[in-house]
Structures are given as structure tokens and as C-alpha cells.
mmCIF file of C-alpha atoms and ligand atoms in Angstrom:
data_model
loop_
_atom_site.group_PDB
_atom_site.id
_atom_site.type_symbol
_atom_site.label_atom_id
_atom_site.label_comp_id
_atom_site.label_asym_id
_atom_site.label_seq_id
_atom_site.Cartn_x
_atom_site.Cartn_y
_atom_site.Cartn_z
ATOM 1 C CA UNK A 1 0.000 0.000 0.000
ATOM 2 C CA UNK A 2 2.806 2.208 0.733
ATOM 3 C CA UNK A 3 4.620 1.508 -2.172
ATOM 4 C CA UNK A 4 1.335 2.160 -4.439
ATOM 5 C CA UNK A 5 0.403 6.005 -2.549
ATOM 6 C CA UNK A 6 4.085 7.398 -3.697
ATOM 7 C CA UNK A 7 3.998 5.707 -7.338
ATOM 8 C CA UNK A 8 -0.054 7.533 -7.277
ATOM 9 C CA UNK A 9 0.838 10.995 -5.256
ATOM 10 C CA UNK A 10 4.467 11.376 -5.472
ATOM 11 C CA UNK A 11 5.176 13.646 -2.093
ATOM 12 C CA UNK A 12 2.652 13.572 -0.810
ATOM 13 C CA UNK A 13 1.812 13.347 3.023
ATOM 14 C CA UNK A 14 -1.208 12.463 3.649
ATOM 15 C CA UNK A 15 -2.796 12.056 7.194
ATOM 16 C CA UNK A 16 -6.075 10.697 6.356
ATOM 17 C CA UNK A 17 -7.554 8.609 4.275
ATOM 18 C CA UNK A 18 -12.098 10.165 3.560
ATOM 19 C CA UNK A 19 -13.448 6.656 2.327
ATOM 20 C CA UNK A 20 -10.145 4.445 1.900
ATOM 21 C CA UNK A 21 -8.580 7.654 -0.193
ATOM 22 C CA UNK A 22 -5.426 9.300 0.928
ATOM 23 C CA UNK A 23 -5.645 12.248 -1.050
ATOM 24 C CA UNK A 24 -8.768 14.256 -0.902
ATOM 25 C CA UNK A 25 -9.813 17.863 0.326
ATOM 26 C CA UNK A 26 -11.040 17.166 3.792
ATOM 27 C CA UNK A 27 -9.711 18.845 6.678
ATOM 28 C CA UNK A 28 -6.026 18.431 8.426
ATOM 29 C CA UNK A 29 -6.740 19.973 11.401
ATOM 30 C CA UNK A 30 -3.156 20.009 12.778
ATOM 31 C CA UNK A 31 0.397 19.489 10.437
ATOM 32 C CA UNK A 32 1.981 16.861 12.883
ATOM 33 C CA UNK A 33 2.179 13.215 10.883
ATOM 34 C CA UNK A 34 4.703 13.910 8.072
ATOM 35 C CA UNK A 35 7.394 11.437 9.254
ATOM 36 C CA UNK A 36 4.923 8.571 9.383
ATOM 37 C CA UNK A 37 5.122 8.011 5.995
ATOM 38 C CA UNK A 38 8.996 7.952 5.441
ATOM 39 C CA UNK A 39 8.953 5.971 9.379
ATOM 40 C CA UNK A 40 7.053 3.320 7.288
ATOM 41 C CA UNK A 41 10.367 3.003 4.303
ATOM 42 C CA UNK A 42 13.086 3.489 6.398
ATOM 43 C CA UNK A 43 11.647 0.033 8.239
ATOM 44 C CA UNK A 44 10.716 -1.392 4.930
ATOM 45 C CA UNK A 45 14.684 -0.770 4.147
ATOM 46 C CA UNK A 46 15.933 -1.977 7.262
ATOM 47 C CA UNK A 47 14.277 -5.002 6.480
ATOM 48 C CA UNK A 48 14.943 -5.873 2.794
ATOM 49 C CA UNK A 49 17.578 -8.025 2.264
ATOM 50 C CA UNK A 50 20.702 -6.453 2.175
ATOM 51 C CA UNK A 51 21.974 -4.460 -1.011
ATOM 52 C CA UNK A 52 18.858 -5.715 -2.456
ATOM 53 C CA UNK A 53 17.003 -3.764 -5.593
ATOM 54 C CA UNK A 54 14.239 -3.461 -2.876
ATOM 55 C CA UNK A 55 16.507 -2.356 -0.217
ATOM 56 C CA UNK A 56 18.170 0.284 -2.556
ATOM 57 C CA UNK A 57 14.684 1.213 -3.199
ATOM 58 C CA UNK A 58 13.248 1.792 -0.021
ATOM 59 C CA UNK A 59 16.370 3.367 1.257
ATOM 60 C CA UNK A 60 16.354 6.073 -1.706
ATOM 61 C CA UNK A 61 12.397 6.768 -0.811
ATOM 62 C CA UNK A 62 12.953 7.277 2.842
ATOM 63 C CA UNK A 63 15.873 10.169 2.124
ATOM 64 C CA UNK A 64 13.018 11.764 -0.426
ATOM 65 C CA UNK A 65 10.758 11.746 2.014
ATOM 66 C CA UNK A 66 12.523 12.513 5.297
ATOM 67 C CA UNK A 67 14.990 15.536 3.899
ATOM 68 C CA UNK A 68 11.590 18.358 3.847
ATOM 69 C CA UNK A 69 11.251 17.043 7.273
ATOM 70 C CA UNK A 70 14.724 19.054 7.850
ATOM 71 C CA UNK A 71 13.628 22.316 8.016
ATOM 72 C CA UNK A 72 10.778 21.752 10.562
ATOM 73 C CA UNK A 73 13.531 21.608 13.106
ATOM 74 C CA UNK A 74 12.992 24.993 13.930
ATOM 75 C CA UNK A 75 9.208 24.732 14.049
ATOM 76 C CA UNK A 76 8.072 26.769 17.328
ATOM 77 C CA UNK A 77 4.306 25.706 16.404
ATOM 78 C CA UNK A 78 3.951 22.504 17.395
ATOM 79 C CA UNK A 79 4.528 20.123 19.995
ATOM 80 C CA UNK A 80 5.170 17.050 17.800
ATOM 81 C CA UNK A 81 8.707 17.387 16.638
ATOM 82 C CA UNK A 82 9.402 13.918 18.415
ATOM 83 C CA UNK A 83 6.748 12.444 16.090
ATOM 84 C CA UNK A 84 8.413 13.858 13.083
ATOM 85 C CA UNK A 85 12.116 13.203 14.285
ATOM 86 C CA UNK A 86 12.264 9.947 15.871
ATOM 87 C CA UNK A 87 10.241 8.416 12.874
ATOM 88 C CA UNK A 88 12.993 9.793 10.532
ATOM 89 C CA UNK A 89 16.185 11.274 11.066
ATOM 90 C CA UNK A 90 16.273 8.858 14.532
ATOM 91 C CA UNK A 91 15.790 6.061 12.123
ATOM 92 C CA UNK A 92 18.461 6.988 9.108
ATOM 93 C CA UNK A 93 20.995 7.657 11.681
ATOM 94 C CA UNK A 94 20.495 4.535 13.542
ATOM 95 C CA UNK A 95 20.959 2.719 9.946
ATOM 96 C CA UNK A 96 23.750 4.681 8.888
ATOM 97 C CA UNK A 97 25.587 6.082 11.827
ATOM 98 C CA UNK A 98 26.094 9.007 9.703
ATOM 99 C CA UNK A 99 27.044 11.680 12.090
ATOM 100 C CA UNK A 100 25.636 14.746 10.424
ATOM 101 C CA UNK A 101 22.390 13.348 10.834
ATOM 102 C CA UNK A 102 22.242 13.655 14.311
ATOM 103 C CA UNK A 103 22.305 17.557 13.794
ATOM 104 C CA UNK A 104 18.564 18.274 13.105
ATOM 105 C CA UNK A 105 17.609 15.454 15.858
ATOM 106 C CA UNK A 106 19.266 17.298 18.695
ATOM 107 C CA UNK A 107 18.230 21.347 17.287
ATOM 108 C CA UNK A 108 14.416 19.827 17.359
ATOM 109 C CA UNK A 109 15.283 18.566 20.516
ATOM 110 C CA UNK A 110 15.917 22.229 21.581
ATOM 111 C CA UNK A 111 13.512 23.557 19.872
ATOM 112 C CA UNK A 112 10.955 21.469 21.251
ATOM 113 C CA UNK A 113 12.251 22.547 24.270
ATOM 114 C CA UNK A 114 11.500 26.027 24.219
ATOM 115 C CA UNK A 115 8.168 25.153 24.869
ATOM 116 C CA UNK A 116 8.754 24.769 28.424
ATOM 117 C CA UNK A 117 6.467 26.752 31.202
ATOM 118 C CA UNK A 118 8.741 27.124 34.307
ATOM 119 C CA UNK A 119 5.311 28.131 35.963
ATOM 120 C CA UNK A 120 3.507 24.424 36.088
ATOM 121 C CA UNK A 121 6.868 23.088 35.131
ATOM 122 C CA UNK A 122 4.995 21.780 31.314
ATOM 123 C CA UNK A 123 5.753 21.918 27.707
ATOM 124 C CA UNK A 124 2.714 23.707 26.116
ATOM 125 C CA UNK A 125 0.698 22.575 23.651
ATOM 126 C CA UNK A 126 -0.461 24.029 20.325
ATOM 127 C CA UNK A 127 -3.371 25.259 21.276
ATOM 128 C CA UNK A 128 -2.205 27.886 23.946
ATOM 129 C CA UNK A 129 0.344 28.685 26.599
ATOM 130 C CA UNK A 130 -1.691 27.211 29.493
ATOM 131 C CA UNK A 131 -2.344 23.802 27.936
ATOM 132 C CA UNK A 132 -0.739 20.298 28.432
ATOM 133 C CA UNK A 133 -1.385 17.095 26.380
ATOM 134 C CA UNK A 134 -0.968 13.487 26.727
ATOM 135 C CA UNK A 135 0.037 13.447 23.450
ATOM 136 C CA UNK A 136 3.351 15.271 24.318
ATOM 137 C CA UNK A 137 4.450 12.551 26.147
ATOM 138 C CA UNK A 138 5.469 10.857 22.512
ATOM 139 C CA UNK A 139 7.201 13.743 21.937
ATOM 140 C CA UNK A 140 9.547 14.609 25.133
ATOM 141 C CA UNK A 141 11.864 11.488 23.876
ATOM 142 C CA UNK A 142 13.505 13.514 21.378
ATOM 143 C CA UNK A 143 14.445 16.176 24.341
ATOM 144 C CA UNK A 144 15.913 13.616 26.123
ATOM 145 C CA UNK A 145 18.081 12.513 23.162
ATOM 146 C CA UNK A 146 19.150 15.914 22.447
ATOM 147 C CA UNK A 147 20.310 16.486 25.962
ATOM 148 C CA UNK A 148 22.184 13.099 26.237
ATOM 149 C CA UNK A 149 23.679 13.343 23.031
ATOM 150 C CA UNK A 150 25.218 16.566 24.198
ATOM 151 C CA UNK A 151 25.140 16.472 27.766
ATOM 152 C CA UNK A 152 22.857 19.535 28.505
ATOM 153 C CA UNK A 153 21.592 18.997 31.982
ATOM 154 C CA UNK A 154 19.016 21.678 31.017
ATOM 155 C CA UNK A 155 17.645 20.124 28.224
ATOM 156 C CA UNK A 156 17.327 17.096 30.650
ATOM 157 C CA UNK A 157 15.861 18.933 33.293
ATOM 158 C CA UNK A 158 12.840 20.012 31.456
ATOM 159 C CA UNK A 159 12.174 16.640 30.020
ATOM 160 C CA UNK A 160 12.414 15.144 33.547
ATOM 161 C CA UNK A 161 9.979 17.928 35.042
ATOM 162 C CA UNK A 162 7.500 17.842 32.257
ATOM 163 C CA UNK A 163 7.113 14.162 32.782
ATOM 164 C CA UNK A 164 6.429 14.250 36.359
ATOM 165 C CA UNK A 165 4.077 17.189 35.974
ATOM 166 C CA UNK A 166 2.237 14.956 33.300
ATOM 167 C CA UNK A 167 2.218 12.199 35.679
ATOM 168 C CA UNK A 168 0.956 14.652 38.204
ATOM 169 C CA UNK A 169 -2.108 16.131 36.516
ATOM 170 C CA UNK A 170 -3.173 13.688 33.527
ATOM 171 C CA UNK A 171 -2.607 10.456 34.731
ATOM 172 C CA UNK A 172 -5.478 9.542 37.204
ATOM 173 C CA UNK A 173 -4.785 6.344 40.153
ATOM 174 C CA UNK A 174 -6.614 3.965 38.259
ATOM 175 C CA UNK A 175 -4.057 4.599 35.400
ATOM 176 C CA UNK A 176 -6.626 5.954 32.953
ATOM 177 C CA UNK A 177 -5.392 9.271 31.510
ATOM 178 C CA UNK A 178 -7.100 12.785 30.793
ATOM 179 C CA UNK A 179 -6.193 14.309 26.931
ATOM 180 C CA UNK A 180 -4.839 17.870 28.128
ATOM 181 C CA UNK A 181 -4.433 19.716 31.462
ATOM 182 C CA UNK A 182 -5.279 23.417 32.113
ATOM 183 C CA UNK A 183 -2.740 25.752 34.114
ATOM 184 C CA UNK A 184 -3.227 29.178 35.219
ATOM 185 C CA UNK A 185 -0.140 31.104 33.827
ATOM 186 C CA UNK A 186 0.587 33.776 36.051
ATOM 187 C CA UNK A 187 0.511 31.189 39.486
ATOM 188 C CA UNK A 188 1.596 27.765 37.866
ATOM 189 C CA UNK A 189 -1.640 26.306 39.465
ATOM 190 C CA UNK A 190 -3.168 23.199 37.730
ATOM 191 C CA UNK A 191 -6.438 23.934 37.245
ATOM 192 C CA UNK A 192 -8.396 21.150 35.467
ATOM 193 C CA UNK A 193 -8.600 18.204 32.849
ATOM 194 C CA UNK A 194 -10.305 18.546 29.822
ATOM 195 C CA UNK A 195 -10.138 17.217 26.245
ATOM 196 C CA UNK A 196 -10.647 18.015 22.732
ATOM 197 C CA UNK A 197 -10.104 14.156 21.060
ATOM 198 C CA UNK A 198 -11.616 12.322 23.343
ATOM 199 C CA UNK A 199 -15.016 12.023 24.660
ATOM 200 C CA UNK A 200 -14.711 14.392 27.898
ATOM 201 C CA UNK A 201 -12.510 16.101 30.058
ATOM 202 C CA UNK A 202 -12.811 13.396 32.989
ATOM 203 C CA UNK A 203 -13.169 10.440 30.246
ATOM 204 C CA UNK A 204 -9.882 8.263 28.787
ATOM 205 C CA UNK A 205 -9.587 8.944 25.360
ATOM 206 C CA UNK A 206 -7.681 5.566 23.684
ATOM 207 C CA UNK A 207 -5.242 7.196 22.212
ATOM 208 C CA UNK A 208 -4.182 9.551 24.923
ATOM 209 C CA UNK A 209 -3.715 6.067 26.896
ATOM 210 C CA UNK A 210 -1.709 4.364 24.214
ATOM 211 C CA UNK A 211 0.778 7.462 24.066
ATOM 212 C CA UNK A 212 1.233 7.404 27.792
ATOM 213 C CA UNK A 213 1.950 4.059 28.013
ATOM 214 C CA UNK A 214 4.391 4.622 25.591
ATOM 215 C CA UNK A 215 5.712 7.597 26.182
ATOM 216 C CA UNK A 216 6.235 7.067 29.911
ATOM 217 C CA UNK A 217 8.133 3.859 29.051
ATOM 218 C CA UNK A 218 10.374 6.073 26.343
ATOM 219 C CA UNK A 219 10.981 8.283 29.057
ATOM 220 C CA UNK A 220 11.987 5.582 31.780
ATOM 221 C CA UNK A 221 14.031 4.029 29.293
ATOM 222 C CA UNK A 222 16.006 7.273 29.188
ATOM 223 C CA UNK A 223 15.837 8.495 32.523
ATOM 224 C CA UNK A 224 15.086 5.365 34.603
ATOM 225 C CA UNK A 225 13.270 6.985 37.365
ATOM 226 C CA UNK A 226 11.205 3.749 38.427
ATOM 227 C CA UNK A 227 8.093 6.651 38.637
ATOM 228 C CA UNK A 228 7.872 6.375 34.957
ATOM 229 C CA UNK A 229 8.187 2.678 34.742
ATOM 230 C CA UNK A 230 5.340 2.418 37.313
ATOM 231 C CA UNK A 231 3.594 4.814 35.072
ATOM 232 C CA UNK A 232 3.595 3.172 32.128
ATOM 233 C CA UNK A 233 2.304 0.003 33.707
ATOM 234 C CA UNK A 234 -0.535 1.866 35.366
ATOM 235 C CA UNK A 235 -1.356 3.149 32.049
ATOM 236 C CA UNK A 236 -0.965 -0.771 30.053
ATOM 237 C CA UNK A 237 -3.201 -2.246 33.056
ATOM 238 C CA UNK A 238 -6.043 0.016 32.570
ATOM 239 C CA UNK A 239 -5.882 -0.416 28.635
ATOM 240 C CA UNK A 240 -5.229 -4.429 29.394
ATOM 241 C CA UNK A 241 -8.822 -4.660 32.003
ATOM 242 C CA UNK A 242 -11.206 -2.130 30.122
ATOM 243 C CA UNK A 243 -10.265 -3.417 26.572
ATOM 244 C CA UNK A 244 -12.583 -6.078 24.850
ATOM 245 C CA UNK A 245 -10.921 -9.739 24.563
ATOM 246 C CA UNK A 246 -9.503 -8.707 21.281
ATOM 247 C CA UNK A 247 -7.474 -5.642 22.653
ATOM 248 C CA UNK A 248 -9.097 -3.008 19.906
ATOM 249 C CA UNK A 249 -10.475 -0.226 22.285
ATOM 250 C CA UNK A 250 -13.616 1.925 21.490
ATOM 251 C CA UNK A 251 -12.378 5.239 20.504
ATOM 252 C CA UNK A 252 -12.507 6.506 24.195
ATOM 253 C CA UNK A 253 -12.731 4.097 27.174
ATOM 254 C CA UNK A 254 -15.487 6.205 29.037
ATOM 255 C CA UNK A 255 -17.779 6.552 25.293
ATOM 256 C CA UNK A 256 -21.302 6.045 25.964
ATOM 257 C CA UNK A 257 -23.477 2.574 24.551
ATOM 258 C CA UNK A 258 -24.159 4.446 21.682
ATOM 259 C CA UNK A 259 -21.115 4.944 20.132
ATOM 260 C CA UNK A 260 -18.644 2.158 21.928
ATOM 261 C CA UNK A 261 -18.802 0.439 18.825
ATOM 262 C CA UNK A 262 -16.812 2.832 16.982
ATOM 263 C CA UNK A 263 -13.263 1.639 17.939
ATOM 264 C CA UNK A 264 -9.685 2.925 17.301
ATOM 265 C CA UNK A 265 -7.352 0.698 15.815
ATOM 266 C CA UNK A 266 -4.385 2.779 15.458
ATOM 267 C CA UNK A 267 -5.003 3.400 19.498
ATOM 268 C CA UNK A 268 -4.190 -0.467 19.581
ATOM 269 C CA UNK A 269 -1.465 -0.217 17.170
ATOM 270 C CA UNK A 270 0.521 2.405 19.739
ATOM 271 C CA UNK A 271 -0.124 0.287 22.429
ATOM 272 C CA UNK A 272 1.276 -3.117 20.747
ATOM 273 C CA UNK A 273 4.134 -0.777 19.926
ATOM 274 C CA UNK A 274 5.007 0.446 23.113
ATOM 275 C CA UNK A 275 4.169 -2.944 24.753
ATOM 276 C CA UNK A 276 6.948 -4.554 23.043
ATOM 277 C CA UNK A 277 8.947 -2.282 24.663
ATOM 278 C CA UNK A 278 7.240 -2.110 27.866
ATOM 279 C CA UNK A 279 7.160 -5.994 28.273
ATOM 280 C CA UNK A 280 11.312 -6.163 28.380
ATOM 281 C CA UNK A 281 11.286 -3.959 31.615
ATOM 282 C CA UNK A 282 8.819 -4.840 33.956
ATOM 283 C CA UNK A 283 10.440 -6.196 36.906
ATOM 284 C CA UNK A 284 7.600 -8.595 37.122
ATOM 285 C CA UNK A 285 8.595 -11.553 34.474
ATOM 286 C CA UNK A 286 4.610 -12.407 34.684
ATOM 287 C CA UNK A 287 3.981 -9.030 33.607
ATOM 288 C CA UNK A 288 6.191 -8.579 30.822
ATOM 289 C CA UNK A 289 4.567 -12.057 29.562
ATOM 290 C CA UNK A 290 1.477 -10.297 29.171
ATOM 291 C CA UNK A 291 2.780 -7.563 27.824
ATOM 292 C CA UNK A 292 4.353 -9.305 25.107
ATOM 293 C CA UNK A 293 1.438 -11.420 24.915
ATOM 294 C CA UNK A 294 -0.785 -8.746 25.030
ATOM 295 C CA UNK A 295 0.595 -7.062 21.985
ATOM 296 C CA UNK A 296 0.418 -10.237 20.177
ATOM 297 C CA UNK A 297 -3.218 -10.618 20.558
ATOM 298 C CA UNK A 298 -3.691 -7.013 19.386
ATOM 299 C CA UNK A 299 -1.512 -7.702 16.426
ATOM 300 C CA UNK A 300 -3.333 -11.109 15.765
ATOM 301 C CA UNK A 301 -7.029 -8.988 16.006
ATOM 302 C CA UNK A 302 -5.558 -6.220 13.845
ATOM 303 C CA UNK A 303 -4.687 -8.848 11.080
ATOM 304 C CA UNK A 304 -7.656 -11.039 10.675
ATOM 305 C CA UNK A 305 -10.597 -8.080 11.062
ATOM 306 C CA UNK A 306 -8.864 -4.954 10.725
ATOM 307 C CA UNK A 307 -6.610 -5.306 7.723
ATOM 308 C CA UNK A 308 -7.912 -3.155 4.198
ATOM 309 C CA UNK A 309 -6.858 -5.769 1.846
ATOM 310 C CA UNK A 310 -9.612 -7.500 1.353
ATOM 311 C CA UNK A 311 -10.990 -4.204 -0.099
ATOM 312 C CA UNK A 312 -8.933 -3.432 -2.955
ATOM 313 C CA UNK A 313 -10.268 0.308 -3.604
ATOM 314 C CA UNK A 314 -9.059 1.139 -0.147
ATOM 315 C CA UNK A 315 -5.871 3.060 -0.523
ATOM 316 C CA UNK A 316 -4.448 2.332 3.764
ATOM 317 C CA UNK A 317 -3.171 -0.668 5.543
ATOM 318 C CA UNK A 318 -5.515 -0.763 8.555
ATOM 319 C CA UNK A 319 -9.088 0.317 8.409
ATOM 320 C CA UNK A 320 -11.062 1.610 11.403
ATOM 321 C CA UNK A 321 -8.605 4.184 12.906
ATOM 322 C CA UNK A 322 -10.425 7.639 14.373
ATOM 323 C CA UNK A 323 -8.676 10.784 14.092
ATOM 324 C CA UNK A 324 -11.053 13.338 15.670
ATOM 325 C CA UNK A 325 -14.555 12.671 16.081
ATOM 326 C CA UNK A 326 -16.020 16.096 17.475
ATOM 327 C CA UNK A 327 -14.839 17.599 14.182
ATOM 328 C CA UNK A 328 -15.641 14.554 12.102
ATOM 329 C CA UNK A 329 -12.352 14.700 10.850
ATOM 330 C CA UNK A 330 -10.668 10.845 9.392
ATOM 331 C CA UNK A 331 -13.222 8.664 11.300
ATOM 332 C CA UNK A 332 -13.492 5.199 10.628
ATOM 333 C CA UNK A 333 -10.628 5.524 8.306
ATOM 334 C CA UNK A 334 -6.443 4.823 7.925
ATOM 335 C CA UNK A 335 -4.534 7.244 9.827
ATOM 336 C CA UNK A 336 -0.821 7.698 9.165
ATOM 337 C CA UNK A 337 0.282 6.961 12.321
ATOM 338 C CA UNK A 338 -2.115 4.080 12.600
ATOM 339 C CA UNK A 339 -0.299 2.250 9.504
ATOM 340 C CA UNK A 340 3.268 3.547 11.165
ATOM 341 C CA UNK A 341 2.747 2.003 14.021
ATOM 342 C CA UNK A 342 1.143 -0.495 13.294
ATOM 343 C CA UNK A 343 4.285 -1.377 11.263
ATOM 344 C CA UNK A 344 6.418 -0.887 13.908
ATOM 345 C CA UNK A 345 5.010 -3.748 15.943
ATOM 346 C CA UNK A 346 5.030 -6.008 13.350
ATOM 347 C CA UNK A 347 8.397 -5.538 12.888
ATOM 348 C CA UNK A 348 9.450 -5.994 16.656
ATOM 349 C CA UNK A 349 7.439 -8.998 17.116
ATOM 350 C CA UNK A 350 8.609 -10.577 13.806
ATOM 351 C CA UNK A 351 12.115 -9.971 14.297
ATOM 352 C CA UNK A 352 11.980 -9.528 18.152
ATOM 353 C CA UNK A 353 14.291 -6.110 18.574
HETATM 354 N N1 LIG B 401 -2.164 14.768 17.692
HETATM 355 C C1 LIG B 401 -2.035 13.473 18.179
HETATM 356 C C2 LIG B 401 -3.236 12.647 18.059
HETATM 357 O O1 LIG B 401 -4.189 13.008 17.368
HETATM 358 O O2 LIG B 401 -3.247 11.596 18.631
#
């Protein structure tokens, strides 16, 4: 599928498909997916077979792809620059080891950076100065990169404090996670939970969950403050006991009857993702069974219900992923980041690393 959208729509970056069709007129809402796409061919390359026509291919698609990425290193917009990074410089330097690549990692690793409120201790979101997201959480890894790579203890500082405010304010006891957080600038004072994704400020949007599940394990992986790792496992139990058998959430956790049945599949395909990661550092060995396990199931539902290919006008891998549903925007559809990672569980489960 991948290969047939860049022979169809050369460049282009889509972030939706509107009825199985990547490129269409509907609405973007925010510019934060780009390096899903090249993600995707830079894991296709890693595993071709070596030298390969296929691997040469691949390779030479994910350089097209990722280099316009470059300049969005500087982007003081947007709180995703770990979503656009780690999916694509992260990946061409950890193929190539070429040093110069690790340039535009660690200046969006500052850049993301300047986000930081010292009042709350946060890195804003988009939206305004006195907002927090979940979402972020995907997104601090490429801070913490930045400020091992160089050894800034700044650039760690703010990574470490934005995670523990997160953990503070949007992650609830029961591990179940509010979308965004609302501060009062001038005092620093957390003030609420709300959401715009999900399906209310005190409800647990999927998605949100599968980010901080994975996010606080990226972040314990860097860190290792065992808060995180506890964290993250909060977060994977609640997904694990309020998912159906098959592990394929509704689109938010607290939805009402009436629209449970519209479920999130690229919310399970974060969660497999981060669950292979999660599963090789609980201290528990019984636990990181079921995480592994866990994120085989969801793999094993995605595949035999969820998969497009039995519909061959559908342009995306996995059907049934929900971008936002209050603005109608890529429901019931393929999402980039569904199909990325999506991908990337595949590949850790198939080759295990
Ligand atoms: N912007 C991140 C998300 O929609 O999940």
C-alpha cells in the first residue's frame, strides 16, 4: 500500500484517508504526521535483504521523504517534533551512523524545548500557553536525546519535570489518563482536565492512553526513574482490564453505549508498539509475559478483522482508525500513524528487537 500512494501521489503526506482515499480535500486539522510516511520506508529498508534492488529502493524513498522534514527543526508551532524526528532522522541515523544526521535530531530537541512553562513546570501545547497534552508525552523522547547526546543537563531537566508534571495532573490512580491539562499562567496552578479528542474532560480517550503508556516507558528508558516505569504500567493495566478480549479499544474508554462500537485501531497499534517495549522492563517476568502477549493478541485482532486488503479500492493498511470525532475529521478511516505504528510492531514482534 505504501509503495502504491508514492507511485499515485508522489510527495505527498497524507494524514487521512475520507473513504479508503489518501488524497482528498477534507480537513487536516493540525500538520503533525509527516514522518509517518517515510517511518514506514526506512523500516521497509531496514528489512529488505541487504543491497537488495528493494533495499536500494526503499532506502532512496525514505531520504526523499525525510529531507523536507529538515527544516521543521525549527518549528516553534507545534509540539510534535518527536513524532516527526524519531520516525525519521532517529531512524536513518540509527541505519547509517552518519554523524551529520544527528544535527537536526538534537536542534528539534531544543527547539521542542522552548516550549517549556517554568510556571507548572509543562511543555505547552499548540493550542495555547496554558495547555498540556498526553500526546506530548510521545514527543519529550527527542528532548531527552538531544540532551544526552550533548550532555545539557538543562535540556534534561525540562524533560524530567514535564514528565512528572504529566504524571501529576493527567494520569489519574486507576491509570486511565485525561487528553490535556489546564494551568493558570501567572501562578503555575493546575487547574483542570479537559479534552478536545476524546469524549470528555474526565473520560480516557484511547489514544491519549496508548501514548502514555508509551511515552512514559520512552521516558523511563532514558531516565530510569522507576516513577515512569510504574507509570507506564498503570497506564498498560487500565488499557489491558477495560479493553474487549480482542485488545481493539472503542475510541474513548469512558464513550457512551451508543457509540462504543466505533473503535480505534491505530489506538491499539501504539499500544502493541510500546508494549513490546514495555514488556522487556517490567520487573515482574509475569507481567512482561502479558505484555508481550498482550501485543500479540492485538496484532493477531488487527490482522484477521482490521486489515484493508480485502478491499482493494481502499488506498491504507488498517481500516477503522479515528482521528477526531467532534470535528468529524478521518473517522473510521487509515490514519498515518495508525499504519506507522502499526508497522512498527510487526516488525518488533517478527524480528523480536
Ligand atoms: N495529535 C495526536 C493525536 O491526534 O493523537
Amino acid at each position: 500500500q505504501v509503495r502504491r500512494l508514492i507511485e499515485k501521489h508522489p510527495m505527498l503526506y497524507p494524514l487521512h484517508t475520507q473513504d479508503g482515499i489518501w488524497k482528498h480535500e477534507g480537513q487536516v486539522w493540525t500538520h503533525w504526521s509527516d514522518g509517518f510516511l517515510p517511518g514506514m520506508m526506512w523500516m521497509f529498508a531496514k528489512r529488505s535483504e541487504r543491497d537488495s534492488p528493494e533495499a536500494k529502493y526503499w532506502m532512496e524513498q525514505a531520504a526523499r521523504y525525510t529531507k523536507p522534514i529538515e527544516e521543521r527543526k525549527k518549528d516553534r508551532d507545534v509540539h510534535d517534533l518527536g513524532f516527526l524526528f524519531l520516525s525519521t532522522y532517529y531512524r536513518w541515523y540509527r541505519m547509517t551512523h552518519d554523524a551529520a544526521l544527528r544535527e537536526p535530531l538534537i536542534e528539534a530537541g531544543r527547539t521542542l524545548a522552548t516550549r517549556f512553562k517554568e510556571k507548572g513546570g509543562y511543555l505547552r501545547s499548540f493550542v495555547a500557553d496554558n495547555s498540556v497534552f498526553i500526546d506530548t508525552m510521545m514527543n519529550v523522547g527527542i528532548i531527552f536525546y538531544a540532551a544526552r547526546e550533548t550532555g545539557d543537563r538543562k535540556l534534561r531537566d525540562i524533560a524530567m519535570r514535564h514528565c512528572w508534571t504529566t504524571r501529576r495532573v493527567l494520569v489519574r490512580g486507576d491509570g486511565s489518563v485525561a487528553h490535556e491539562g489546564i494551568f493558570d499562567t501567572d501562578t503555575g496552578e493546575f487547574l483542570k482536565q479537559t479534552t478536545h479528542q476524546g469524549y470528555r474532560g474526565d473520560s480516557c480517550w484511547s489514544r491519549g492512553l496508548a501514548w502514555a503508556a508509551y511515552g512514559f516507558t520512552t521516558a523511563y528508558e532514558y531516565s530510569r526513574d522507576p516513577r515512569f516505569l510504574q507509570t507506564a504500567e498503570a497506564c498498560a493495566d487500565y488499557y489491558i482490564t477495560h479493553s474487549p478480549a480482542d485488545g481493539v479499544p472503542p475510541w474513548d474508554f469512558s464513550a457512551p453505549a451508543e457509540n462504543r462500537t466505533l473503535l480505534d485501531t491505530s489506538a491499539a497499534a501504539i499500544f502493541a508498539a510500546g508494549l513490546t517495549r514495555l514488556c522487556r522492563l517490567a520487573p515482574d517476568p509475569l507481567k512482561g509475559h502479558l505484555y508481550w502477549s498482550t501485543a500479540v493478541q492485538i496484532l493477531r485482532s488487527l490482522c484477521e478483522k482490521h486489515l484493508a486488503k480485502i478491499d482493494p479500492k481502499w488506498e491504507g493498511i488498517l481500516k477503522g482508525g479515528v482521528y477526531h470525532v467532534h470535528k468529524g475529521v478521518g473517522v473510521d478511516e487509515s490514519v498515518m500513524w495508525g499504519e506507522y505504528f502499526f508497522c512498527e510492531a510487526l516488525e518488533r514482534v517478527l524480528w523480536k528487537g
